[in-house]
PDB file of C-alpha atoms and ligand atoms in Angstrom:
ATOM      1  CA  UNK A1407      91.911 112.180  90.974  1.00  0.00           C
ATOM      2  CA  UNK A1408      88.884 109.627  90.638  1.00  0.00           C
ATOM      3  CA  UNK A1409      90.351 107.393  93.707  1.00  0.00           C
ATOM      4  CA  UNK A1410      91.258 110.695  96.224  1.00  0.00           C
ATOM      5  CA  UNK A1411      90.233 109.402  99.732  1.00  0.00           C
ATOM      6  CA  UNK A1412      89.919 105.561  98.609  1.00  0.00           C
ATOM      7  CA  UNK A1413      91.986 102.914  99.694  1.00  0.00           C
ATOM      8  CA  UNK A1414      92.685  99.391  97.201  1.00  0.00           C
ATOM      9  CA  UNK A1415      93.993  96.547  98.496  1.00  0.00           C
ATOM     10  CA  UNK A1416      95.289  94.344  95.872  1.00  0.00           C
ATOM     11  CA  UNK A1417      96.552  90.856  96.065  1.00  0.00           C
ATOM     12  CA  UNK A1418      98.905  89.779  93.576  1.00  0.00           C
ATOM     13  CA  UNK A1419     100.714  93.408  93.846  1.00  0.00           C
ATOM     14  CA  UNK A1420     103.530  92.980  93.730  1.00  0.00           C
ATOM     15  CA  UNK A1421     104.089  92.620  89.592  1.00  0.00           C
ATOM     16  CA  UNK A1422     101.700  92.320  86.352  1.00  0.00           C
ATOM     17  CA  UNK A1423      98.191  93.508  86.575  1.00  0.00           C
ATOM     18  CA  UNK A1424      98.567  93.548  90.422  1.00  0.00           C
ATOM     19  CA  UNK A1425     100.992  96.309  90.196  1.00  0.00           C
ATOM     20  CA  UNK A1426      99.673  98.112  87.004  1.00  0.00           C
ATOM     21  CA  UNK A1427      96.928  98.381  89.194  1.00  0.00           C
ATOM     22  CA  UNK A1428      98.144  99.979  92.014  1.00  0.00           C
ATOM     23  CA  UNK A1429     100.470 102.230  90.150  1.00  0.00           C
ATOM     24  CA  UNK A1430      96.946 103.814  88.220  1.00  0.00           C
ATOM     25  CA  UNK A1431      95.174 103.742  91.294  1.00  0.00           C
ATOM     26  CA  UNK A1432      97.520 105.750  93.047  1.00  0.00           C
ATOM     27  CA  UNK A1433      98.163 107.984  90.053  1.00  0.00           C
ATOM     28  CA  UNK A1434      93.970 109.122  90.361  1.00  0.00           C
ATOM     29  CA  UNK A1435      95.168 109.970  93.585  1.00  0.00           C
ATOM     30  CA  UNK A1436      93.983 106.846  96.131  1.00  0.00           C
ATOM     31  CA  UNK A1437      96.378 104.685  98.559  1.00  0.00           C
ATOM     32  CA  UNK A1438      97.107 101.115  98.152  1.00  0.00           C
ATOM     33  CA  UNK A1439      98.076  98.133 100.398  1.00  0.00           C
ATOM     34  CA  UNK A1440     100.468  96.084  97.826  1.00  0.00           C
ATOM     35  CA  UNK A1441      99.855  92.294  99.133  1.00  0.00           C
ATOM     36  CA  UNK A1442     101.458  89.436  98.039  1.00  0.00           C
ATOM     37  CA  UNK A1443     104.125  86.308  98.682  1.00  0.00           C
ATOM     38  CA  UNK A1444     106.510  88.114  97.443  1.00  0.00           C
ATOM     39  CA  UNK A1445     107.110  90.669 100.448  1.00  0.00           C
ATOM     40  CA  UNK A1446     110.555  92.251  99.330  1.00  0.00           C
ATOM     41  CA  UNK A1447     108.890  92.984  95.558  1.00  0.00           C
ATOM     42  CA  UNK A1448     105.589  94.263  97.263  1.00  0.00           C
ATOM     43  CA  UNK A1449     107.441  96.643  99.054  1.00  0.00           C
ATOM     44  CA  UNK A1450     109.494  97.561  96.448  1.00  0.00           C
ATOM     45  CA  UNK A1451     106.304  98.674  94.659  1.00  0.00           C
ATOM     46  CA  UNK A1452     104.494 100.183  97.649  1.00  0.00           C
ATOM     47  CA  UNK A1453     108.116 102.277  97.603  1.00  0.00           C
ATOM     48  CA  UNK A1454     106.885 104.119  94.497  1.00  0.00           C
ATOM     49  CA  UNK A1455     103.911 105.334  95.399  1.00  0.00           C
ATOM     50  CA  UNK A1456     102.725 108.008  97.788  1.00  0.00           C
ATOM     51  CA  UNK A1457     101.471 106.358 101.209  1.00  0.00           C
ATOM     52  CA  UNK A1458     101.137 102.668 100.059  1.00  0.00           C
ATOM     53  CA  UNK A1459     102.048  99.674 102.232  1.00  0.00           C
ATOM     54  CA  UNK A1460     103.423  96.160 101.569  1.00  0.00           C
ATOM     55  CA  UNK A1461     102.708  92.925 102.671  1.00  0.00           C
ATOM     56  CA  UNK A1462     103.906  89.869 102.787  1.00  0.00           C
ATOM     57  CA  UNK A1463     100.667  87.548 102.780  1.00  0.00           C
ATOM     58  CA  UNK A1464     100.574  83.678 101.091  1.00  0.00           C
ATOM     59  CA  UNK A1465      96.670  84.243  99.510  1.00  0.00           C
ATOM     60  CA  UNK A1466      95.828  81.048 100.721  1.00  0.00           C
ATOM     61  CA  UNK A1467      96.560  80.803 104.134  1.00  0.00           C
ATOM     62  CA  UNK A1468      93.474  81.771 106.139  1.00  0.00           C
ATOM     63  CA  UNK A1469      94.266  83.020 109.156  1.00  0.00           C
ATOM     64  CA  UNK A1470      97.177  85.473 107.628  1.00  0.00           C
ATOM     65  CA  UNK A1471      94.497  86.685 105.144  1.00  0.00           C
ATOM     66  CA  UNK A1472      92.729  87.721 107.975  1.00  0.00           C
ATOM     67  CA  UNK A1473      95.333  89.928 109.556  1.00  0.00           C
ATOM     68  CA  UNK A1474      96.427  91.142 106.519  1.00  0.00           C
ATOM     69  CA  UNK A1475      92.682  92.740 106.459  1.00  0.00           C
ATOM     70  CA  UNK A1476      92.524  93.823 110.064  1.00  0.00           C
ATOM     71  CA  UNK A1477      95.871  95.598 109.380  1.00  0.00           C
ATOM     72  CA  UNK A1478      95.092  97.378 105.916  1.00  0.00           C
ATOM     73  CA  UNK A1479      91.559  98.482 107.344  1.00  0.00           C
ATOM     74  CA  UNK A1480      93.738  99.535 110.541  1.00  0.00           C
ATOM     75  CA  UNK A1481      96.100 101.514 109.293  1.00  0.00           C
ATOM     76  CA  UNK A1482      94.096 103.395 106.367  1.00  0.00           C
ATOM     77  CA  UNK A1483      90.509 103.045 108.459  1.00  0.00           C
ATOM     78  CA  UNK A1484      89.218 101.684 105.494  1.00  0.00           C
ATOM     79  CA  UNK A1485      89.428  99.201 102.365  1.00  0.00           C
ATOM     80  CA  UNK A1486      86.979 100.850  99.860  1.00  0.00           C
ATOM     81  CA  UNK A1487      88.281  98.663  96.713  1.00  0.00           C
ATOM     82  CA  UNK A1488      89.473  95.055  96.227  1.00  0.00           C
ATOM     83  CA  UNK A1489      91.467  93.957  93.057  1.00  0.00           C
ATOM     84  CA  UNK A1490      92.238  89.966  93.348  1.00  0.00           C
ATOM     85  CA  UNK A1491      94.556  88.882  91.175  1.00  0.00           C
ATOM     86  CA  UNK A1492      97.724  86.884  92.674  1.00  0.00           C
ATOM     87  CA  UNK A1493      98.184  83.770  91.018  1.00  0.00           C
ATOM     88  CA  UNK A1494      99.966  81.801  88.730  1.00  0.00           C
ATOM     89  CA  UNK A1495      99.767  79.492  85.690  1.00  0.00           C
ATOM     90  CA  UNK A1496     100.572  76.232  85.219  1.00  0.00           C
ATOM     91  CA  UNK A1497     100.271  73.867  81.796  1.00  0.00           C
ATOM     92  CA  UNK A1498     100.377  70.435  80.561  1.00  0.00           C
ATOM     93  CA  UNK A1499      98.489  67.329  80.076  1.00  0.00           C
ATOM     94  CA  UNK A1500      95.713  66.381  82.546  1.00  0.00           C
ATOM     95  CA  UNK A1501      97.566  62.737  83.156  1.00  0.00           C
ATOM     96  CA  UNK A1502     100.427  64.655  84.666  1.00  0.00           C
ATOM     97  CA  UNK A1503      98.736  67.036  87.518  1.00  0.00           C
ATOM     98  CA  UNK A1504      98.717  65.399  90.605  1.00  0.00           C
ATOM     99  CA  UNK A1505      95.723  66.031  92.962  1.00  0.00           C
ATOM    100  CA  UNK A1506      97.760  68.373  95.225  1.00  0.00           C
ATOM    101  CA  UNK A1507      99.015  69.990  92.169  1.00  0.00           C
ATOM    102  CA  UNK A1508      94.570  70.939  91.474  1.00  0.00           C
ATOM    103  CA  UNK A1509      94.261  71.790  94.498  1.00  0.00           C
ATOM    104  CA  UNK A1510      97.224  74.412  94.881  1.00  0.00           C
ATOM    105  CA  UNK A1511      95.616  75.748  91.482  1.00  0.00           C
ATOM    106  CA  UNK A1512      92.057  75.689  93.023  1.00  0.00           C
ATOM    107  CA  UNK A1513      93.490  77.042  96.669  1.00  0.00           C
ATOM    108  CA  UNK A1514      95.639  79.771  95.862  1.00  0.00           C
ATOM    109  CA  UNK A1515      93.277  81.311  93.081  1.00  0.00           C
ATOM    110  CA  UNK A1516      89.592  80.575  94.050  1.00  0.00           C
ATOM    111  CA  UNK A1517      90.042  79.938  97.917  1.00  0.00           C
ATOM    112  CA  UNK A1518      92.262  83.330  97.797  1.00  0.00           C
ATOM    113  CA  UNK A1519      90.008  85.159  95.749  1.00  0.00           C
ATOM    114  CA  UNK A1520      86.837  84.193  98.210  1.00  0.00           C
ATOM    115  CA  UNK A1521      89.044  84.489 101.627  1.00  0.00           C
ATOM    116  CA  UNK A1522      89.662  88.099 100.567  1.00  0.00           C
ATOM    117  CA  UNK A1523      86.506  88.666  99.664  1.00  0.00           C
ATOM    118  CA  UNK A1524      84.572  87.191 102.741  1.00  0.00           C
ATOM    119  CA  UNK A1525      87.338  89.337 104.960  1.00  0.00           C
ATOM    120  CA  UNK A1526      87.005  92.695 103.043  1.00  0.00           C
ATOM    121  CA  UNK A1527      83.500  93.133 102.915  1.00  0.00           C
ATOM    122  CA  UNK A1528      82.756  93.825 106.874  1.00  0.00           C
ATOM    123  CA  UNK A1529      84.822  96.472 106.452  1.00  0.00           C
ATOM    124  CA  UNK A1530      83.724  97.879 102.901  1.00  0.00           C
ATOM    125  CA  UNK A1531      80.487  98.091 104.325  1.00  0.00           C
ATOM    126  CA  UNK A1532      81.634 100.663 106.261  1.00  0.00           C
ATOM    127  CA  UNK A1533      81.379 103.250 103.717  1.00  0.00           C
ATOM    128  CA  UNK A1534      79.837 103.813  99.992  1.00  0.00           C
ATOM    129  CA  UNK A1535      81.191 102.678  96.945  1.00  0.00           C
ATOM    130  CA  UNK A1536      82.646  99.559  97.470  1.00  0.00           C
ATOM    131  CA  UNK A1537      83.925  97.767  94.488  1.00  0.00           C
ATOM    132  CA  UNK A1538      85.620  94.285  94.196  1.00  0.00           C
ATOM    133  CA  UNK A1539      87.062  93.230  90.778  1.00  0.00           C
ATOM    134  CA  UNK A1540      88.374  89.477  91.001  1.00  0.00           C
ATOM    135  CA  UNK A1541      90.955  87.925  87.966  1.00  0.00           C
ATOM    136  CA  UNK A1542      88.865  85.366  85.636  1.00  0.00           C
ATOM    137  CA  UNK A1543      90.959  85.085  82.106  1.00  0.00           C
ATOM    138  CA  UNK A1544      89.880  84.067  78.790  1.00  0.00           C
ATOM    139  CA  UNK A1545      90.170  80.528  79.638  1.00  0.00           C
ATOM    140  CA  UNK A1546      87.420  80.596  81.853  1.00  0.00           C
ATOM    141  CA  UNK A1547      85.213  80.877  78.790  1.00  0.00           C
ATOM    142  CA  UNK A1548      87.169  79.004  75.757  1.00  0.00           C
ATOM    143  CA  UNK A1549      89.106  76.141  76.060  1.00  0.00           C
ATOM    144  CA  UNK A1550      92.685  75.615  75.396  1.00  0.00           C
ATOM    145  CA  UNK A1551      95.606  73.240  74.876  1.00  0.00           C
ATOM    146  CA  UNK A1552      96.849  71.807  78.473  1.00  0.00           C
ATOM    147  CA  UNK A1553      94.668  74.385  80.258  1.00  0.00           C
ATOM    148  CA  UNK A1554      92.422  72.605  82.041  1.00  0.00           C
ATOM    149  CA  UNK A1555      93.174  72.859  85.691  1.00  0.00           C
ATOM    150  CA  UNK A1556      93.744  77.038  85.328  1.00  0.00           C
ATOM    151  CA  UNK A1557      90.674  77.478  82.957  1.00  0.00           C
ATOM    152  CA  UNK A1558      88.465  75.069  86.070  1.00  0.00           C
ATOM    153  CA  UNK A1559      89.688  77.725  88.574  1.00  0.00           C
ATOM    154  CA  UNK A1560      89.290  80.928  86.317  1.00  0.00           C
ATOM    155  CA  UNK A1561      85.732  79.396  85.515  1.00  0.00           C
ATOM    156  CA  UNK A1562      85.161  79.256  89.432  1.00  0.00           C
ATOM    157  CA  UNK A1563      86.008  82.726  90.060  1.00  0.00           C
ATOM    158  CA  UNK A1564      83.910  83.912  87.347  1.00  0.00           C
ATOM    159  CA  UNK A1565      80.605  82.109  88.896  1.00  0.00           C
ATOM    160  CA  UNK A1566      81.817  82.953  92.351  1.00  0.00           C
ATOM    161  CA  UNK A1567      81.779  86.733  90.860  1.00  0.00           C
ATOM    162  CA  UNK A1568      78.888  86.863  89.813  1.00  0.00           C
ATOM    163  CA  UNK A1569      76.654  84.933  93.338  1.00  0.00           C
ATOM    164  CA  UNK A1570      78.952  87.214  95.430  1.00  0.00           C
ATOM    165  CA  UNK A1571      77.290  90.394  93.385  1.00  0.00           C
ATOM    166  CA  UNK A1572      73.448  89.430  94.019  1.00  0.00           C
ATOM    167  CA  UNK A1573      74.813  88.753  97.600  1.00  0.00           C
ATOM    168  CA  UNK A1574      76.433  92.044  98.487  1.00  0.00           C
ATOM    169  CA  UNK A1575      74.413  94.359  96.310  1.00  0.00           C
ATOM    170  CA  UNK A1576      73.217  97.415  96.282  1.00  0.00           C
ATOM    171  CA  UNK A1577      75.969  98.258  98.254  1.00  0.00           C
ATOM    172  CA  UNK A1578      78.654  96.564  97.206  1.00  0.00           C
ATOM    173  CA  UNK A1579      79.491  96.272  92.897  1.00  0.00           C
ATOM    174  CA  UNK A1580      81.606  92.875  92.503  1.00  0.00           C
ATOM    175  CA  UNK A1581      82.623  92.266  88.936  1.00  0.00           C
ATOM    176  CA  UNK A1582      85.365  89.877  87.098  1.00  0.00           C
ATOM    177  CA  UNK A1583      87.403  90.981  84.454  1.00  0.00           C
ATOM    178  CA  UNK A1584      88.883  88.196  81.645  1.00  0.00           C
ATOM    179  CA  UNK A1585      92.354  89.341  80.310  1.00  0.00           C
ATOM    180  CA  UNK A1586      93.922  87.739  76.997  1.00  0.00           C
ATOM    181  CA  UNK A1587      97.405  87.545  76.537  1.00  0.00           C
ATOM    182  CA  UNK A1588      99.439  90.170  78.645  1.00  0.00           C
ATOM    183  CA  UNK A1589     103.295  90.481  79.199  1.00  0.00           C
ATOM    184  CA  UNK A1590     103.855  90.228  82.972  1.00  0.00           C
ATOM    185  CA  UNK A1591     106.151  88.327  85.250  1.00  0.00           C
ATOM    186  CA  UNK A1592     103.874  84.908  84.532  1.00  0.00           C
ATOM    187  CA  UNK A1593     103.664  85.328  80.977  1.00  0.00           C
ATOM    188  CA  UNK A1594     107.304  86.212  80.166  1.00  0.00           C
ATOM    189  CA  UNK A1595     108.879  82.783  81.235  1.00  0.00           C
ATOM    190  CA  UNK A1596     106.268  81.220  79.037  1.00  0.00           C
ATOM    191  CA  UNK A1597     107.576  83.191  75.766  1.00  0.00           C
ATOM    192  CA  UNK A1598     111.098  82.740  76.080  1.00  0.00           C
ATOM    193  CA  UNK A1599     110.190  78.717  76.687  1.00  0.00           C
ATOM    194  CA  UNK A1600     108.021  78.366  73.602  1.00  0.00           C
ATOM    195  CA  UNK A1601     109.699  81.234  71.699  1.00  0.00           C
ATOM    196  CA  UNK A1602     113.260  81.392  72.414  1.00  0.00           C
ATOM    197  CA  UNK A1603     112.995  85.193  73.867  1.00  0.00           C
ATOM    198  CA  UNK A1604     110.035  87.551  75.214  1.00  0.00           C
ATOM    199  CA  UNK A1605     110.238  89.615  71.455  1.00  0.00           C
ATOM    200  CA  UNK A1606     109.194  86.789  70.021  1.00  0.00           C
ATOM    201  CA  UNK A1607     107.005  85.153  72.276  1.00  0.00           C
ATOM    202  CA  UNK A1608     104.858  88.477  71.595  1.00  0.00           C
ATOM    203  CA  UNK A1609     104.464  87.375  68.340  1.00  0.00           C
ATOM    204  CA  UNK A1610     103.216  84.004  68.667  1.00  0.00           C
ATOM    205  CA  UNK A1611     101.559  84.645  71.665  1.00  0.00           C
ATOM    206  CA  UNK A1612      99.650  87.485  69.468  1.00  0.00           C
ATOM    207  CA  UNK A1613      98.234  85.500  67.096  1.00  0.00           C
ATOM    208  CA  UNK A1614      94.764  84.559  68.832  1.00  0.00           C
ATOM    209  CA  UNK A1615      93.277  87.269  68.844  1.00  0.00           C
ATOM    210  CA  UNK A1616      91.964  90.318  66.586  1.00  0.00           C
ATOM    211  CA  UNK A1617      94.518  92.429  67.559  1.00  0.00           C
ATOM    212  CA  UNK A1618      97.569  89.663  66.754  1.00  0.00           C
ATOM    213  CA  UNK A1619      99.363  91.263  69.869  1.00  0.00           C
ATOM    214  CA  UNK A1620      99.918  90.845  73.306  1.00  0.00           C
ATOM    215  CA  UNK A1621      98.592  93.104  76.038  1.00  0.00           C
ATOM    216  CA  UNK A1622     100.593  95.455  78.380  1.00  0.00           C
ATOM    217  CA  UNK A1623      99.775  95.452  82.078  1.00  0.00           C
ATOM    218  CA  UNK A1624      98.429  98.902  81.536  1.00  0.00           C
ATOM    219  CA  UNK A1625      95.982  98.197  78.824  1.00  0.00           C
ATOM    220  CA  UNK A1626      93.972  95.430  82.063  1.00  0.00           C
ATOM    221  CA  UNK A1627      94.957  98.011  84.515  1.00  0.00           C
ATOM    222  CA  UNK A1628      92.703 100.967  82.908  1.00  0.00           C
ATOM    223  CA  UNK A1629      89.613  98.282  82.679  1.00  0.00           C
ATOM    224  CA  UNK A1630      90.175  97.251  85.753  1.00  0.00           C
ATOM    225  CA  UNK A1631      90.412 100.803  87.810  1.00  0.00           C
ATOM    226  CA  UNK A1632      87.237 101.672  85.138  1.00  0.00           C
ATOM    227  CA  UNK A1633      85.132  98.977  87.133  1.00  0.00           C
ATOM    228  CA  UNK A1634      86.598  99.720  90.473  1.00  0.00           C
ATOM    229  CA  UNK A1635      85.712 103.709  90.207  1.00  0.00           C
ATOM    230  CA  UNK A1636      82.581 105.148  90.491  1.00  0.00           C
ATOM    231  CA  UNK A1637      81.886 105.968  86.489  1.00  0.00           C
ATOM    232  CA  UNK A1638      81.134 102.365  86.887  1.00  0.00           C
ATOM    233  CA  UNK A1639      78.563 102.827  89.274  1.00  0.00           C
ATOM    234  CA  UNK A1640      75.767 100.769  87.598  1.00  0.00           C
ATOM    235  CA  UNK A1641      77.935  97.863  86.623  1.00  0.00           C
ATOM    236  CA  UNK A1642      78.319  94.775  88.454  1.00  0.00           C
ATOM    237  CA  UNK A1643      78.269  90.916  88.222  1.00  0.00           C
ATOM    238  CA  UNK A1644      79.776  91.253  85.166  1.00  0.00           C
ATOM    239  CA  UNK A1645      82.153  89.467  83.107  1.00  0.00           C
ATOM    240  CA  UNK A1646      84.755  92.181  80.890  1.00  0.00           C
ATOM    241  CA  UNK A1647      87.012  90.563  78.302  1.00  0.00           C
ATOM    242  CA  UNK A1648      90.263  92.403  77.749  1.00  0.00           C
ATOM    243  CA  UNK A1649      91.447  90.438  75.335  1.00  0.00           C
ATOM    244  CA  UNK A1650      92.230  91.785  72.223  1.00  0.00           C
ATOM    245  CA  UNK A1651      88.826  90.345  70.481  1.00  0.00           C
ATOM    246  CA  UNK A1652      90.215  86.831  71.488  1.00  0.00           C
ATOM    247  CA  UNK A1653      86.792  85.606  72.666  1.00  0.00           C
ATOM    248  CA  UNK A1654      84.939  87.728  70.095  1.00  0.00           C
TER     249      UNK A1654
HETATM  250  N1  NAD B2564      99.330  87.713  82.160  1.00  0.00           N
HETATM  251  C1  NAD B2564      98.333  87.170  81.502  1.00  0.00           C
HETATM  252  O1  NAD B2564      98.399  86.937  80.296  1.00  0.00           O
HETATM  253  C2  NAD B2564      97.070  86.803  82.229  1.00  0.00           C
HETATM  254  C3  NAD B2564      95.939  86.498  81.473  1.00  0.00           C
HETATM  255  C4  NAD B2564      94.760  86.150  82.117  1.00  0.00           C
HETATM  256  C5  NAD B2564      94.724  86.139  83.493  1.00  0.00           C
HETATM  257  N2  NAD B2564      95.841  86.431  84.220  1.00  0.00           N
HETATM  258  C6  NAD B2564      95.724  86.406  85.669  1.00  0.00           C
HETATM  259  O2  NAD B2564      96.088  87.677  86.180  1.00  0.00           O
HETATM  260  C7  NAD B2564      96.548  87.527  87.519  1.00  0.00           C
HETATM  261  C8  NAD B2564      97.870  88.257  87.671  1.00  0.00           C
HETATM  262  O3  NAD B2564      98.841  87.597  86.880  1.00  0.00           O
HETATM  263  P1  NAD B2564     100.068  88.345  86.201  1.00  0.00           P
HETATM  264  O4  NAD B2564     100.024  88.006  84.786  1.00  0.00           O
HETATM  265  O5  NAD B2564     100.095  89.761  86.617  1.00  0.00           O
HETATM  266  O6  NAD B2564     101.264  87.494  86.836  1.00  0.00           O
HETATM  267  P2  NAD B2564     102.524  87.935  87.709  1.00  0.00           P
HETATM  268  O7  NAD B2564     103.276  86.669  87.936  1.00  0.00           O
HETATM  269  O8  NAD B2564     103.228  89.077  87.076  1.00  0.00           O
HETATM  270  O9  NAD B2564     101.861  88.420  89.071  1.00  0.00           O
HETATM  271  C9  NAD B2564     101.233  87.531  89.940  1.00  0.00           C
HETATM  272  C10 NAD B2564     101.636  87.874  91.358  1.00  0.00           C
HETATM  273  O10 NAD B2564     100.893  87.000  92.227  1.00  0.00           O
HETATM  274  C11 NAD B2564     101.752  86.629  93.281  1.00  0.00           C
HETATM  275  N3  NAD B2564     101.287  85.376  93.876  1.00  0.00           N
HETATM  276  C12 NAD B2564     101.277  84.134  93.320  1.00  0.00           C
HETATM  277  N4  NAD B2564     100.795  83.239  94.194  1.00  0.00           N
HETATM  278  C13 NAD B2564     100.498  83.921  95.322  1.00  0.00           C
HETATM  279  C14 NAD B2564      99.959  83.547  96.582  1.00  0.00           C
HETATM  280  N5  NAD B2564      99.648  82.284  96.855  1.00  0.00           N
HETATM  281  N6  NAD B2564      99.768  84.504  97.506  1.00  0.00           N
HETATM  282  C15 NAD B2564     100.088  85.805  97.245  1.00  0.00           C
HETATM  283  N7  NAD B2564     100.597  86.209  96.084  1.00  0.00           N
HETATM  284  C16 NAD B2564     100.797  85.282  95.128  1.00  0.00           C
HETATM  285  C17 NAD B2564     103.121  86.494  92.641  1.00  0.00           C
HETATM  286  O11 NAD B2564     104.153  86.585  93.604  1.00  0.00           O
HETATM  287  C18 NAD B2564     103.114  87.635  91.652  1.00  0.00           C
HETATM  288  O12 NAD B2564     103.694  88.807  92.198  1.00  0.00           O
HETATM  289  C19 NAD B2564      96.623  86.023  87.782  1.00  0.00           C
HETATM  290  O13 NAD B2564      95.469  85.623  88.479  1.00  0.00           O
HETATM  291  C20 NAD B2564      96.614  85.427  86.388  1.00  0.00           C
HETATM  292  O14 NAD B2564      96.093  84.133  86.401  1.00  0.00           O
HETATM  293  C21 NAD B2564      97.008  86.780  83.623  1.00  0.00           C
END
């Protein structure tokens, strides 16, 4: 019961790591605001698990960031833990992203991780403890095939990370966790294009890293609520791979 009397608001809830997240934070025994675009599957979420809410909330739009915060911190009279990770991926040559195309990419994951971020932190100042864990991936730190656009804003989000910690510390532990290959609602589509089916897109997918498998949304989730507790207490500004050995 690591998170009893804590309170995680987590963008991206409402499936993948998002919602592995808030399952295992509510397991240890904390409550969770599920936020993301997708209001009907955020709620159905939330429905699982003991006193969570649900909202509907585009990451990107500022001023409906902003009462998305006022409301979580309103309702639970506190936000102790922030877990960023809505997004989603797009691929393909550089020739064929159009500038609003990089800047929905750029918007939706760096502008959404920092919004949430610049709005939380009033209020996790409130009280000890407070821990923000934003979504890099391994592309942030190795290239890839037709990746360029997603690795750019991963690669933000790390550095942002890691300015934010010096900035809010002692009080405040930020830290950015890199994920390999995991199956979730993003990566599934992606397997049955280039594989035929999810079985064996697992396969292929597998095959960069030491482990020559893909990750479940659990194996990120118990990194992830690892930096967000307290037995992480001297950590921050750091960057943990989850990935299999991919980046070893
Ligand atoms: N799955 C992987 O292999 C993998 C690897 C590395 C990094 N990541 C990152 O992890 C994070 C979570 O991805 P996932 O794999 O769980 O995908 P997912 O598609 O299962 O979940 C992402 C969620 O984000 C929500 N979302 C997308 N855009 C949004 C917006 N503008 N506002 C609010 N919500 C929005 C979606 O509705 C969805 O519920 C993403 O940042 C992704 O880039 C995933």
């Amino acid at each position: 019961m690591r998170f009893e009397g804590k309170v995680l608001l987590v963008t991206g809830g409402a499936s993948g790591l998002g919602a592995a997240v808030g399952r295992r934070f509510a397991a240890d025994g904390g409550r969770v605001a599920v936020v993301d675009l997708d209001e009907q599957r955020a709620r159905a979420v939330a429905g699982e698990l003991d006193g969570a809410i649900a909202m509907g909330v585009d990451v990107s739009a500022e001023d409906a960031v902003g009462r998305c915060v006022a409301a979580v911190a309103e309702h639970f009279g506190s936000i102790d833990c922030l877990f960023n990770a809505a997004g989603h991926a797009e691929f393909g040559p550089i020739e064929e992203w159009s500038f609003e195309r990089w800047q929905r990419m750029m918007t939706v994951h760096v502008g959404g991780t920092f919004l949430f971020c610049r709005e939380v932190l009033p209020v996790m100042r409130k009280r000890p403890g407070g821990a923000i864990v934003n979504v890099a991936s391994v592309a942030a730190v190795k290239a890839q095939s037709g990746n360029a656009p997603y690795g750019a804003a991963k690669g933000a989000i790390l550095a942002f990370s890691r300015q934010l910690a010096r900035d809010v510390a002692p009080e405040i532990r930020v830290n950015t966790v890199a994920p390999g290959r995991t199956r979730t609602g993003m990566t599934e589509p992606l397997m049955i294009k280039r594989a035929g089916s999810v079985e064996q897109g697992m396969t292929v997918f597998g095959q960069g890293n030491l482990q020559k498998r893909v990750a479940e949304p659990e194996e990120i989730a118990a990194p992830v609520c690892f930096l967000l507790s307290a037995e992480a207490s001297f950590i921050t500004g750091t960057l943990l791979a989850v990935d299999g050995g991919e980046t070893a």
